[in-house]
Coordinates of C-alpha atoms in Angstrom, one line a residue:
Chain A
M1 CA 5.7 48.6 17.3
T2 CA 2.1 47.3 19.4
E3 CA 1.7 47.2 22.5
S4 CA 0.5 44.2 24.0
S5 CA -0.3 44.3 27.6
E6 CA 1.5 42.9 30.5
E7 CA -1.6 42.8 33.1
P8 CA -0.7 39.7 34.3
G9 CA -3.3 36.8 33.5
C10 CA -5.7 38.0 30.2
D11 CA -3.6 34.9 28.7
S12 CA -6.9 33.3 30.0
L13 CA -8.9 36.3 28.5
V14 CA -7.8 36.3 25.0
P15 CA -9.7 34.2 22.7
Q16 CA -7.9 31.3 21.4
T17 CA -7.1 30.9 17.6
T18 CA -8.6 29.4 15.7
R19 CA -7.5 27.1 13.9
V20 CA -8.4 27.4 9.8
P21 CA -9.2 25.2 7.9
L22 CA -7.6 24.6 4.7
P23 CA -8.7 21.9 1.8
P24 CA -6.1 18.4 0.8
G25 CA -3.0 20.7 0.4
L26 CA -0.6 17.4 0.1
R27 CA 0.0 16.4 -3.5
S28 CA 3.0 15.0 -5.4
R29 CA 6.1 17.4 -6.7
V30 CA 5.4 17.0 -10.7
A31 CA 1.9 17.8 -9.0
L32 CA 3.0 20.7 -7.9
G33 CA 3.5 22.5 -12.2
L34 CA -0.4 22.5 -12.4
T35 CA 0.2 24.8 -10.0
A36 CA 3.0 26.9 -10.8
A37 CA 1.5 27.6 -14.1
A38 CA -1.9 28.9 -12.9
A39 CA 0.4 31.1 -9.9
R40 CA 0.7 32.9 -12.9
G41 CA -3.0 32.4 -14.7
R42 CA -2.0 29.6 -17.0
F43 CA -3.8 26.0 -17.2
E44 CA -0.8 24.4 -18.6
L45 CA -0.9 20.5 -18.5
Q46 CA 2.6 18.2 -19.3
V47 CA 2.1 17.2 -23.2
C48 CA 5.2 14.4 -24.1
R49 CA 7.9 16.3 -26.1
E50 CA 7.2 12.4 -27.9
C51 CA 3.7 11.8 -29.1
G52 CA 2.5 15.4 -28.6
A53 CA 0.1 13.3 -25.9
V54 CA -1.5 15.4 -23.5
Q55 CA -1.3 13.7 -19.7
Y56 CA -3.5 14.3 -16.8
P57 CA -3.2 13.9 -14.3
P58 CA 0.6 15.3 -13.4
R59 CA 3.1 12.2 -14.1
E60 CA 6.5 11.4 -14.7
A61 CA 6.2 9.4 -17.6
C62 CA 4.0 9.3 -21.0
H63 CA 1.3 6.8 -20.5
R64 CA 1.3 6.3 -23.7
C65 CA 5.3 6.4 -25.5
L66 CA 6.8 6.2 -21.7
S67 CA 9.0 9.2 -22.5
V68 CA 9.7 11.4 -19.7
L69 CA 10.0 14.4 -21.4
L70 CA 7.0 16.0 -20.5
D71 CA 6.7 19.5 -21.0
W72 CA 4.1 22.0 -19.5
K73 CA 1.7 23.8 -22.2
L74 CA -0.6 26.1 -22.3
Q75 CA -4.6 24.4 -22.6
D76 CA -7.4 26.1 -24.6
G77 CA -9.6 23.9 -21.9
G78 CA -12.2 22.7 -24.3
G79 CA -13.7 19.8 -22.4
E80 CA -17.4 18.0 -22.6
L81 CA -19.2 17.5 -19.1
I82 CA -20.0 13.9 -19.2
S83 CA -20.7 13.0 -15.7
E84 CA -21.3 15.1 -12.6
T85 CA -22.2 14.9 -8.8
M86 CA -23.2 16.8 -6.0
L87 CA -21.6 16.3 -2.9
Y88 CA -22.9 16.1 0.1
H89 CA -20.4 14.2 2.3
S90 CA -16.9 15.0 2.8
H91 CA -13.5 13.3 4.7
A92 CA -12.3 16.5 5.0
E93 CA -13.2 19.2 7.7
F94 CA -12.3 21.6 4.8
F95 CA -15.3 21.0 2.5
R96 CA -18.5 20.7 5.2
E97 CA -19.6 24.1 5.7
H98 CA -19.3 24.0 1.8
L99 CA -21.3 21.2 1.3
P100 CA -22.8 20.4 -0.7
L101 CA -20.2 20.7 -4.2
R102 CA -21.0 20.6 -7.6
L103 CA -18.5 18.2 -9.2
G104 CA -17.7 17.1 -12.3
M105 CA -16.2 14.6 -14.8
V106 CA -14.3 16.1 -17.8
R107 CA -13.1 14.8 -20.9
L108 CA -11.0 17.2 -22.1
D109 CA -10.9 17.6 -25.9
S110 CA -6.5 17.3 -25.5
G111 CA -7.7 13.1 -24.7
P112 CA -7.3 13.5 -21.2
T113 CA -10.2 12.9 -18.3
A114 CA -11.0 15.4 -15.2
I115 CA -12.5 16.0 -12.4
V116 CA -13.5 19.3 -11.5
Y117 CA -15.2 21.7 -9.2
L118 CA -18.3 23.0 -12.2
H119 CA -20.1 25.6 -11.8
R120 CA -23.5 26.3 -11.6
K121 CA -24.2 28.2 -15.0
V122 CA -22.9 24.8 -16.4
P123 CA -25.6 22.5 -17.5
P124 CA -26.3 19.0 -16.9
A125 CA -24.3 16.6 -18.3
P126 CA -24.0 16.3 -21.1
A127 CA -22.4 20.0 -21.4
R128 CA -19.7 21.6 -24.0
V129 CA -17.7 23.2 -20.8
K130 CA -14.2 25.7 -20.5
V131 CA -11.9 24.2 -18.4
D132 CA -9.3 26.2 -16.2
T133 CA -7.9 26.9 -13.2
R134 CA -8.2 28.7 -9.5
L135 CA -5.9 28.4 -6.3
D136 CA -7.4 26.9 -3.9
K137 CA -7.9 27.9 -0.1
G138 CA -4.3 26.3 0.5
G139 CA -3.0 28.2 -3.0
H140 CA -3.0 24.4 -4.9
A141 CA -4.7 25.1 -8.3
V142 CA -7.4 23.2 -8.9
L143 CA -10.0 22.8 -11.8
V144 CA -12.6 24.3 -12.8
A145 CA -15.3 24.5 -15.5
V146 CA -17.9 26.4 -16.9
P147 CA -19.9 26.7 -19.5
G148 CA -18.7 26.6 -22.7
D149 CA -19.7 29.6 -24.0
T150 CA -17.9 32.0 -21.2
T151 CA -15.2 34.1 -22.6
K152 CA -14.1 36.3 -20.3
M153 CA -13.8 34.2 -16.8
A154 CA -13.2 36.4 -14.8
D155 CA -16.9 37.3 -15.3
T156 CA -17.7 33.7 -13.1
D157 CA -18.5 33.4 -9.5
M158 CA -16.2 31.1 -7.6
A159 CA -14.9 32.6 -5.3
D160 CA -17.7 33.6 -4.2
N161 CA -18.6 32.2 -1.4
G162 CA -14.8 31.6 0.4
L163 CA -13.8 28.1 -2.1
L164 CA -11.4 29.3 -4.0
Q165 CA -8.9 31.9 -4.2
W166 CA -10.1 34.8 -6.7
Chain B
M1 CA -4.2 -9.8 -28.9
T2 CA -3.6 -13.5 -28.5
T3 CA -3.9 -15.3 -25.7
S4 CA -2.4 -18.7 -24.3
R5 CA -3.6 -21.5 -23.7
R6 CA -4.7 -21.8 -19.8
Q7 CA -3.9 -24.2 -17.3
G8 CA -5.6 -25.9 -15.5
Y9 CA -5.5 -26.3 -11.3
E10 CA -6.7 -30.0 -11.1
D11 CA -5.1 -31.3 -8.0
I12 CA -5.5 -27.5 -6.2
V13 CA -8.4 -27.2 -3.8
V14 CA -9.2 -24.0 -2.4
T15 CA -10.8 -24.6 1.5
V16 CA -11.5 -23.7 5.1
P17 CA -14.0 -20.2 5.0
V18 CA -13.1 -18.0 7.9
T19 CA -14.5 -14.7 9.1
V20 CA -13.4 -12.9 11.5
P21 CA -16.8 -11.6 12.7
Y22 CA -16.2 -7.5 11.8
V23 CA -17.1 -4.6 14.1
R24 CA -17.7 -0.8 13.2
R25 CA -14.8 0.3 14.8
S26 CA -11.5 -1.4 16.7
N27 CA -8.8 0.5 18.7
H28 CA -6.9 -3.3 17.6
G29 CA -4.0 -2.6 14.8
A30 CA -5.0 -4.9 11.4
H31 CA -2.0 -7.2 12.9
W32 CA -4.4 -9.4 15.8
F33 CA -7.2 -9.7 13.1
V34 CA -4.8 -11.1 10.5
A35 CA -3.6 -13.3 14.0
R36 CA -7.4 -13.9 14.4
A37 CA -7.7 -15.4 10.6
L38 CA -4.8 -17.5 11.2
A39 CA -5.8 -18.9 14.2
G40 CA -8.9 -19.1 13.0
L41 CA -7.4 -20.8 9.8
L42 CA -5.5 -23.4 11.2
E43 CA -7.6 -24.4 14.5
A44 CA -10.2 -25.7 11.1
G45 CA -7.7 -26.8 9.8
G46 CA -6.8 -29.2 12.2
L47 CA -3.1 -27.6 11.3
A48 CA -0.3 -26.3 12.9
K49 CA 1.5 -23.1 12.8
S50 CA 4.4 -24.1 11.3
A51 CA 2.4 -26.2 8.6
L52 CA 1.9 -23.0 7.0
D53 CA 4.1 -22.1 4.5
G54 CA 2.6 -19.3 2.2
L55 CA 0.9 -16.3 3.1
C56 CA -0.9 -14.1 0.6
L57 CA -1.7 -11.2 2.7
S58 CA -4.1 -7.6 1.2
S59 CA -4.0 -4.8 3.3
F60 CA -4.9 -1.5 3.7
T61 CA -3.8 -0.5 7.8
L62 CA -0.9 -3.1 8.0
A63 CA 1.7 0.3 7.5
P64 CA 4.4 1.0 7.9
D65 CA 4.5 -2.5 7.9
T66 CA 3.4 -5.1 4.9
A67 CA 3.7 -8.9 4.7
V68 CA 6.7 -8.9 5.6
G69 CA 6.1 -7.3 8.7
V70 CA 3.4 -10.4 10.0
T71 CA 6.0 -12.8 9.3
Q72 CA 8.2 -11.4 12.4
H73 CA 5.7 -9.9 14.0
L74 CA 2.8 -12.8 14.5
G75 CA 6.6 -15.2 13.8
L76 CA 6.3 -17.1 11.0
S77 CA 8.6 -18.6 9.1
L78 CA 7.6 -19.0 5.1
R79 CA 9.3 -19.7 1.9
W80 CA 6.8 -18.2 0.1
L81 CA 4.3 -14.2 0.8
D82 CA 3.2 -11.7 -1.2
H83 CA 1.5 -8.6 -0.1
I84 CA -1.1 -7.7 -3.3
P85 CA -2.6 -3.6 -3.1
M86 CA -5.1 -4.2 -4.8
G87 CA -8.4 -3.7 -2.4
G88 CA -11.9 -6.1 -4.0
A89 CA -9.7 -7.8 -6.9
G90 CA -7.5 -9.0 -3.9
A91 CA -8.8 -12.1 -3.4
I92 CA -9.0 -13.7 -6.9
V93 CA -5.8 -12.6 -7.6
G94 CA -4.8 -14.1 -4.0
L95 CA -6.7 -17.3 -4.6
R96 CA -4.4 -17.0 -8.3
R97 CA -1.1 -16.7 -7.1
A98 CA -1.5 -19.6 -3.9
L99 CA -3.0 -21.8 -6.9
R100 CA 0.7 -21.6 -8.8
A101 CA 2.8 -21.2 -5.5
V102 CA 1.1 -24.9 -4.8
Q103 CA 0.7 -25.7 -8.1
S104 CA 4.8 -26.2 -8.6
G105 CA 5.6 -26.9 -5.2
D106 CA 7.0 -23.3 -3.6
A107 CA 5.0 -23.5 -1.8
T108 CA 2.2 -26.9 0.2
V109 CA 0.3 -25.1 2.3
V110 CA -1.3 -21.3 1.6
A111 CA -3.1 -19.1 3.6
C112 CA -5.1 -16.6 1.3
V113 CA -6.0 -13.6 4.1
G114 CA -7.8 -10.1 4.0
A115 CA -7.5 -8.1 6.7
D116 CA -7.9 -4.2 8.3
T117 CA -8.7 -2.0 10.9
N118 CA -10.9 0.8 11.6
Q119 CA -9.7 2.6 14.4
A120 CA -10.9 6.3 14.4
D121 CA -10.0 8.1 11.5
T122 CA -8.9 5.1 9.5
F123 CA -10.4 5.7 6.3
R124 CA -10.6 8.9 6.4
T125 CA -6.6 9.1 6.4
T126 CA -6.2 5.7 4.2
L127 CA -8.6 8.2 1.3
G128 CA -6.3 11.3 1.1
S129 CA -3.5 9.4 0.3
F130 CA -4.7 5.9 -1.5
S131 CA -2.5 6.6 -4.3
Q132 CA -0.9 9.6 -6.4
F133 CA -3.3 10.6 -8.9
A134 CA -6.9 10.3 -6.2
Q135 CA -4.1 12.6 -4.0
D136 CA -3.3 15.2 -6.7
A137 CA -6.4 15.4 -8.6
V138 CA -9.1 13.4 -6.9
Y139 CA -9.1 14.6 -2.9
P140 CA -8.7 18.5 -3.3
Y141 CA -11.8 18.3 -4.6
G142 CA -14.9 17.8 -2.2
A143 CA -13.2 15.1 -0.3
G144 CA -15.7 12.4 -0.9
G145 CA -13.2 10.1 -1.6
P146 CA -14.7 6.3 -3.4
N147 CA -18.1 7.6 -2.8
A148 CA -17.9 10.8 -5.6
S149 CA -16.1 8.8 -7.9
F150 CA -18.8 6.9 -7.9
A151 CA -21.3 8.9 -8.7
F152 CA -20.3 9.9 -11.3
L153 CA -19.4 6.3 -12.3
T154 CA -23.1 5.4 -11.7
A155 CA -25.1 8.9 -13.3
Y156 CA -23.2 8.7 -16.5
Y157 CA -24.3 4.8 -16.1
M158 CA -28.4 6.0 -15.3
R159 CA -28.4 8.5 -18.6
T160 CA -26.7 6.6 -20.7
F161 CA -28.2 2.8 -20.1
G162 CA -31.5 4.2 -18.9
A163 CA -31.2 2.5 -15.6
R164 CA -33.4 3.9 -12.0
R165 CA -33.0 4.1 -8.2
E166 CA -35.6 2.0 -8.5
D167 CA -32.7 -0.9 -10.1
F168 CA -29.5 -0.4 -7.1
G169 CA -32.5 -0.8 -4.2
K170 CA -34.0 -4.3 -6.0
L171 CA -30.0 -5.4 -5.6
C172 CA -30.0 -3.5 -1.8
V173 CA -32.5 -4.6 -0.9
A174 CA -32.7 -8.6 -2.2
Q175 CA -28.6 -8.1 -0.3
R176 CA -30.2 -6.9 3.0
D177 CA -32.9 -10.0 3.0
N178 CA -30.0 -12.4 3.0
A179 CA -27.9 -10.3 5.6
L180 CA -30.8 -10.8 7.3
A181 CA -30.4 -14.7 7.3
F182 CA -26.1 -14.2 7.9
P183 CA -24.8 -13.9 11.5
L184 CA -22.4 -11.5 10.7
A185 CA -23.9 -9.0 8.9
L186 CA -23.1 -6.2 11.0
F187 CA -27.1 -4.6 8.6
K188 CA -29.4 -6.2 10.9
K189 CA -32.1 -4.7 10.3
P190 CA -34.9 -5.3 7.3
L191 CA -34.7 -2.7 4.1
T192 CA -37.3 -1.0 2.1
L193 CA -37.7 0.1 -1.1
Q194 CA -39.3 2.9 0.0
E195 CA -36.8 3.5 2.5
Y196 CA -33.4 3.3 -0.7
L197 CA -35.3 5.8 -2.0
D198 CA -35.5 8.2 1.1
A199 CA -32.8 7.8 2.2
R200 CA -30.9 11.1 3.0
P201 CA -28.7 12.6 -1.1
V202 CA -24.8 11.7 0.3
A203 CA -23.2 12.2 -3.5
E204 CA -26.0 12.2 -5.7
P205 CA -27.6 10.0 -7.7
L206 CA -25.5 8.0 -4.9
H207 CA -27.8 8.1 -1.1
L208 CA -27.0 6.3 2.3
F209 CA -28.2 3.1 1.3
D210 CA -25.9 2.6 -1.8
C211 CA -23.0 2.7 0.2
V212 CA -21.0 -0.2 2.2
M213 CA -19.9 1.4 6.3
P214 CA -16.2 0.6 6.4
C215 CA -16.0 -1.5 9.5
A216 CA -12.8 -4.0 10.6
G217 CA -12.5 -7.2 10.7
A218 CA -10.7 -10.0 8.3
E219 CA -11.4 -12.9 5.7
A220 CA -8.8 -16.2 5.2
F221 CA -9.3 -19.2 3.0
L222 CA -5.9 -22.1 2.9
V223 CA -5.3 -24.3 -0.7
M224 CA -4.1 -26.3 -0.4
R225 CA -3.0 -29.6 -1.9
R226 CA -6.3 -31.8 -3.4
E227 CA -5.3 -34.8 -1.5
R228 CA -3.8 -33.1 1.9
A229 CA -7.4 -31.7 2.1
Q230 CA -8.8 -35.1 2.1
D231 CA -6.0 -36.6 4.7
L232 CA -7.2 -33.8 6.9
G233 CA -10.9 -34.2 6.3
L234 CA -12.0 -31.1 5.2
P235 CA -14.9 -30.0 2.9
F236 CA -13.0 -28.5 0.0
A237 CA -13.7 -26.5 -3.8
T238 CA -12.3 -26.8 -6.7
V239 CA -11.1 -23.6 -8.8
L240 CA -12.7 -24.4 -12.7
G241 CA -11.6 -21.3 -14.0
T242 CA -9.9 -17.9 -13.1
I243 CA -8.8 -14.2 -14.6
E244 CA -7.8 -10.6 -13.4
R245 CA -6.8 -7.8 -15.4
H246 CA -5.9 -4.4 -14.7
N247 CA -6.0 -0.5 -16.1
S248 CA -8.0 -2.4 -18.9
F249 CA -9.8 -0.2 -20.4
P250 CA -7.6 3.2 -20.5
D251 CA -9.1 5.1 -23.5
D252 CA -12.6 4.7 -22.4
P253 CA -13.7 8.9 -21.5
I254 CA -15.5 7.3 -17.7
Q255 CA -15.8 3.4 -16.9
T256 CA -18.9 1.6 -18.3
R257 CA -17.0 -1.7 -18.8
G258 CA -14.1 -3.3 -16.2
G259 CA -11.7 -6.3 -17.5
W260 CA -14.2 -8.6 -17.8
V261 CA -15.3 -8.4 -20.9
L262 CA -11.8 -9.7 -22.5
D263 CA -11.7 -12.0 -20.5
R264 CA -14.7 -14.4 -20.2
D265 CA -14.9 -16.1 -23.0
E266 CA -11.2 -17.9 -22.1
L267 CA -13.0 -18.4 -17.9
F268 CA -15.7 -20.3 -19.0
A269 CA -14.0 -22.3 -21.7
Q270 CA -10.9 -22.5 -18.8
A271 CA -13.8 -23.7 -16.7
G272 CA -15.5 -25.7 -19.2
V273 CA -19.0 -24.7 -17.6
R274 CA -22.3 -22.1 -19.1
H275 CA -23.2 -19.0 -17.6
A276 CA -26.3 -21.4 -16.9
D277 CA -24.7 -23.8 -14.8
I278 CA -23.4 -20.5 -11.8
D279 CA -25.5 -21.5 -9.3
L280 CA -24.9 -19.0 -7.8
L281 CA -22.9 -14.6 -7.9
Q282 CA -21.1 -13.4 -5.6
T283 CA -19.8 -9.2 -7.2
Y284 CA -17.6 -7.6 -5.9
D285 CA -20.7 -4.8 -4.3
D286 CA -19.1 -1.5 -3.2
Y287 CA -21.7 0.7 -4.6
P288 CA -24.6 -1.4 -7.1
V289 CA -23.5 0.4 -9.9
I290 CA -20.8 -2.0 -9.9
S291 CA -22.6 -5.4 -8.8
V292 CA -24.8 -4.2 -12.6
M293 CA -21.3 -3.7 -14.3
Q294 CA -20.5 -7.4 -14.3
M295 CA -23.7 -9.2 -14.4
E296 CA -22.6 -7.2 -18.2
D297 CA -19.6 -7.5 -18.4
L298 CA -19.7 -11.4 -17.3
G299 CA -22.1 -12.5 -19.8
F300 CA -24.5 -13.0 -17.8
C301 CA -26.2 -10.3 -20.5
A302 CA -25.7 -8.0 -22.8
K303 CA -23.7 -3.7 -22.2
G304 CA -27.1 -1.2 -21.1
E305 CA -29.2 -4.6 -20.6
G306 CA -28.0 -5.0 -17.5
P307 CA -31.4 -2.4 -15.3
D308 CA -33.3 -4.7 -17.7
F309 CA -31.9 -7.2 -15.6
V310 CA -32.2 -6.5 -12.7
R311 CA -36.4 -5.5 -13.7
S312 CA -36.1 -9.6 -14.4
H313 CA -34.2 -11.4 -11.4
T314 CA -34.3 -12.0 -8.5
F315 CA -31.0 -12.1 -6.6
T316 CA -32.0 -13.3 -2.6
A317 CA -30.5 -16.7 -1.4
D318 CA -34.4 -18.8 -3.3
G319 CA -34.0 -16.1 -5.9
D320 CA -33.9 -17.3 -9.9
F321 CA -30.2 -16.0 -10.2
P322 CA -28.5 -15.5 -6.2
V323 CA -26.7 -12.8 -5.8
N324 CA -24.3 -12.0 -3.0
T325 CA -25.7 -14.8 -0.8
S326 CA -24.3 -13.4 2.5
G327 CA -26.3 -9.8 2.2
G328 CA -21.9 -8.5 0.6
Q329 CA -21.0 -5.8 1.9
L330 CA -23.6 -3.8 0.8
S331 CA -25.1 -5.1 4.5
V332 CA -22.2 -7.2 6.0
G333 CA -20.0 -4.0 5.9
Q334 CA -16.8 -3.0 4.3
A335 CA -13.7 -4.1 6.8
G336 CA -11.4 -2.8 3.8
A337 CA -9.6 -5.6 2.1
A338 CA -11.9 -7.9 3.7
G339 CA -14.1 -6.5 1.5
G340 CA -12.6 -8.4 -1.7
Y341 CA -12.4 -11.6 0.3
L342 CA -15.9 -11.6 1.7
G343 CA -17.8 -13.5 -1.9
M344 CA -14.7 -16.0 -1.8
T345 CA -15.7 -17.4 1.8
E346 CA -19.3 -16.9 1.6
A347 CA -19.2 -19.1 -2.2
L348 CA -16.9 -21.4 -0.7
R349 CA -19.5 -21.8 2.4
Q350 CA -22.0 -22.4 -0.4
I351 CA -20.3 -24.6 -2.8
T352 CA -19.4 -27.5 0.0
G353 CA -22.6 -27.3 1.9
S354 CA -21.8 -25.0 4.6
P355 CA -23.9 -21.3 4.4
L356 CA -23.7 -19.8 7.5
G357 CA -27.1 -17.7 6.6
A358 CA -29.1 -18.4 3.5
A359 CA -28.7 -21.2 1.1
V360 CA -28.7 -21.2 -2.1
P361 CA -30.5 -24.1 -3.5
D362 CA -28.3 -27.3 -4.8
A363 CA -26.0 -25.0 -4.9
R364 CA -21.8 -26.3 -6.6
I365 CA -20.9 -24.0 -8.7
A366 CA -20.7 -20.3 -7.5
L367 CA -18.5 -17.2 -9.9
V368 CA -16.5 -15.0 -7.7
S369 CA -15.6 -11.6 -9.3
G370 CA -13.0 -8.9 -7.7
F371 CA -12.8 -5.2 -8.3
G372 CA -11.0 -3.2 -6.8
M373 CA -9.1 0.3 -7.0
I374 CA -10.1 3.8 -7.7
N375 CA -6.4 4.7 -8.7
Y376 CA -8.1 7.8 -10.4
D377 CA -11.0 8.3 -12.5
R378 CA -11.9 3.6 -12.4
G379 CA -11.6 1.3 -11.1
L380 CA -8.4 -0.8 -12.4
C381 CA -8.8 -4.3 -11.6
C382 CA -10.8 -7.0 -12.0
G383 CA -11.1 -10.7 -11.9
A384 CA -12.6 -13.3 -11.4
A385 CA -13.2 -17.5 -10.4
I386 CA -15.3 -20.0 -11.0
L387 CA -15.4 -22.8 -8.2
A388 CA -16.8 -25.8 -7.8
G389 CA -18.4 -27.7 -4.8
R390 CA -17.0 -31.1 -4.4
N391 CA -21.2 -33.8 -5.7
A392 CA -20.2 -30.7 -9.1

């Protein structure tokens, strides 16, 4: 049991609790499937049960055949970095202390284009990358890309700047 | 792909370009700017409020209202109403809807309005909830907004087609020159190429002067039958051809082209003009790369020839290829959905002989292009219209 100070007037001496900013946390319900898999250490995307098309961003129906039968399935994450940016300005408070941020646009071998956090060891576009999921500081899945020949994702160090959870 | 022959717009005209002057920030709601735009239309058009029976509205900041709420808010009793949430394509698409409404007799006088406010937190809050895909798969990655999205497209375009920052800078500098003569532009200082190149990075390869400044304001025009405009003594433009296209190349890994490519031949065929007949081009210019893409995709040069096209032309109002002659959004400001209307009002003024700023000599035929809605990784809505002034 913690003893609380009962001294009158003490409250004003206690430092104000600082609100810790978090990354944007709003997600559609269907997008939470990405987080559910990421929490188990898996990179899963929706795959159409009817035509096999891989979907990203997460959605309610297949972009190719309109089937609503989409199953979350494990992805190998292979893809090509087709473009990148170094971001120096953010509209969200959380990111301001993490700028500049290296972001990439990856064409996954399975079809979709994904916007990802880009590991510093990934060479300039065009380059082979491997995409995986991490949880951000708000507990939501985000996609990260590391060099294509990376074998153990645990060897990468994307968590050491405080941007992502490990 | 089957194409149908497009019916013309012979007896329908566009008239009364109105701009509600832009301000960097405003405490007014979007409805205020819609109201000022409508009042401006009625005053300049010599019309009573009751004469307006159609409204076509584009705005990002009306929430929780849509155009429906605006009718009661502003006391408008209408028999035709449309809300076009298509950003930079709003004016083109709105024009298309209004033309057919008047042509078919569903309405007689339609006001087309793009209006937005910019309160202290408007831009940021709009970004976070811009679309489901942006919310789920773009905004969580650094919350860079459209700057980051266009940085990807710009970097790819530069790498693939050999464009240099100097090429984009040339466009931006020319537009600033145009803006210096345009009294409603928010940017009033000259811009040199060196200042453009030395500006701070925002999202590489984009730097400060590649990006528009969000602001508040409105743009508007009226659509009515030719006889009505003549009775009212209003200068007007006719519409020779229009196109629109949405989600045009979904299998492209990254956007290097827009839907104009698919429809430009029909556009020019419907209009009965050639590229050489176009006296001025108004592109949607939230970032210079997309202006270059429009020059290519509308057929002024081939894909990938944009950089050379920029190097071999001049874009000021007195240049050999006048573009964004009021300064465009890059130098006038981006008043939300009004940004999609900016080129339309400017073109109408130029080809009806009443420019507010520098006049394009002998301007008769204008091409106005629209581009909107980075729903996820690319802009989805493309449109264009070719308009002719009275003497065309």
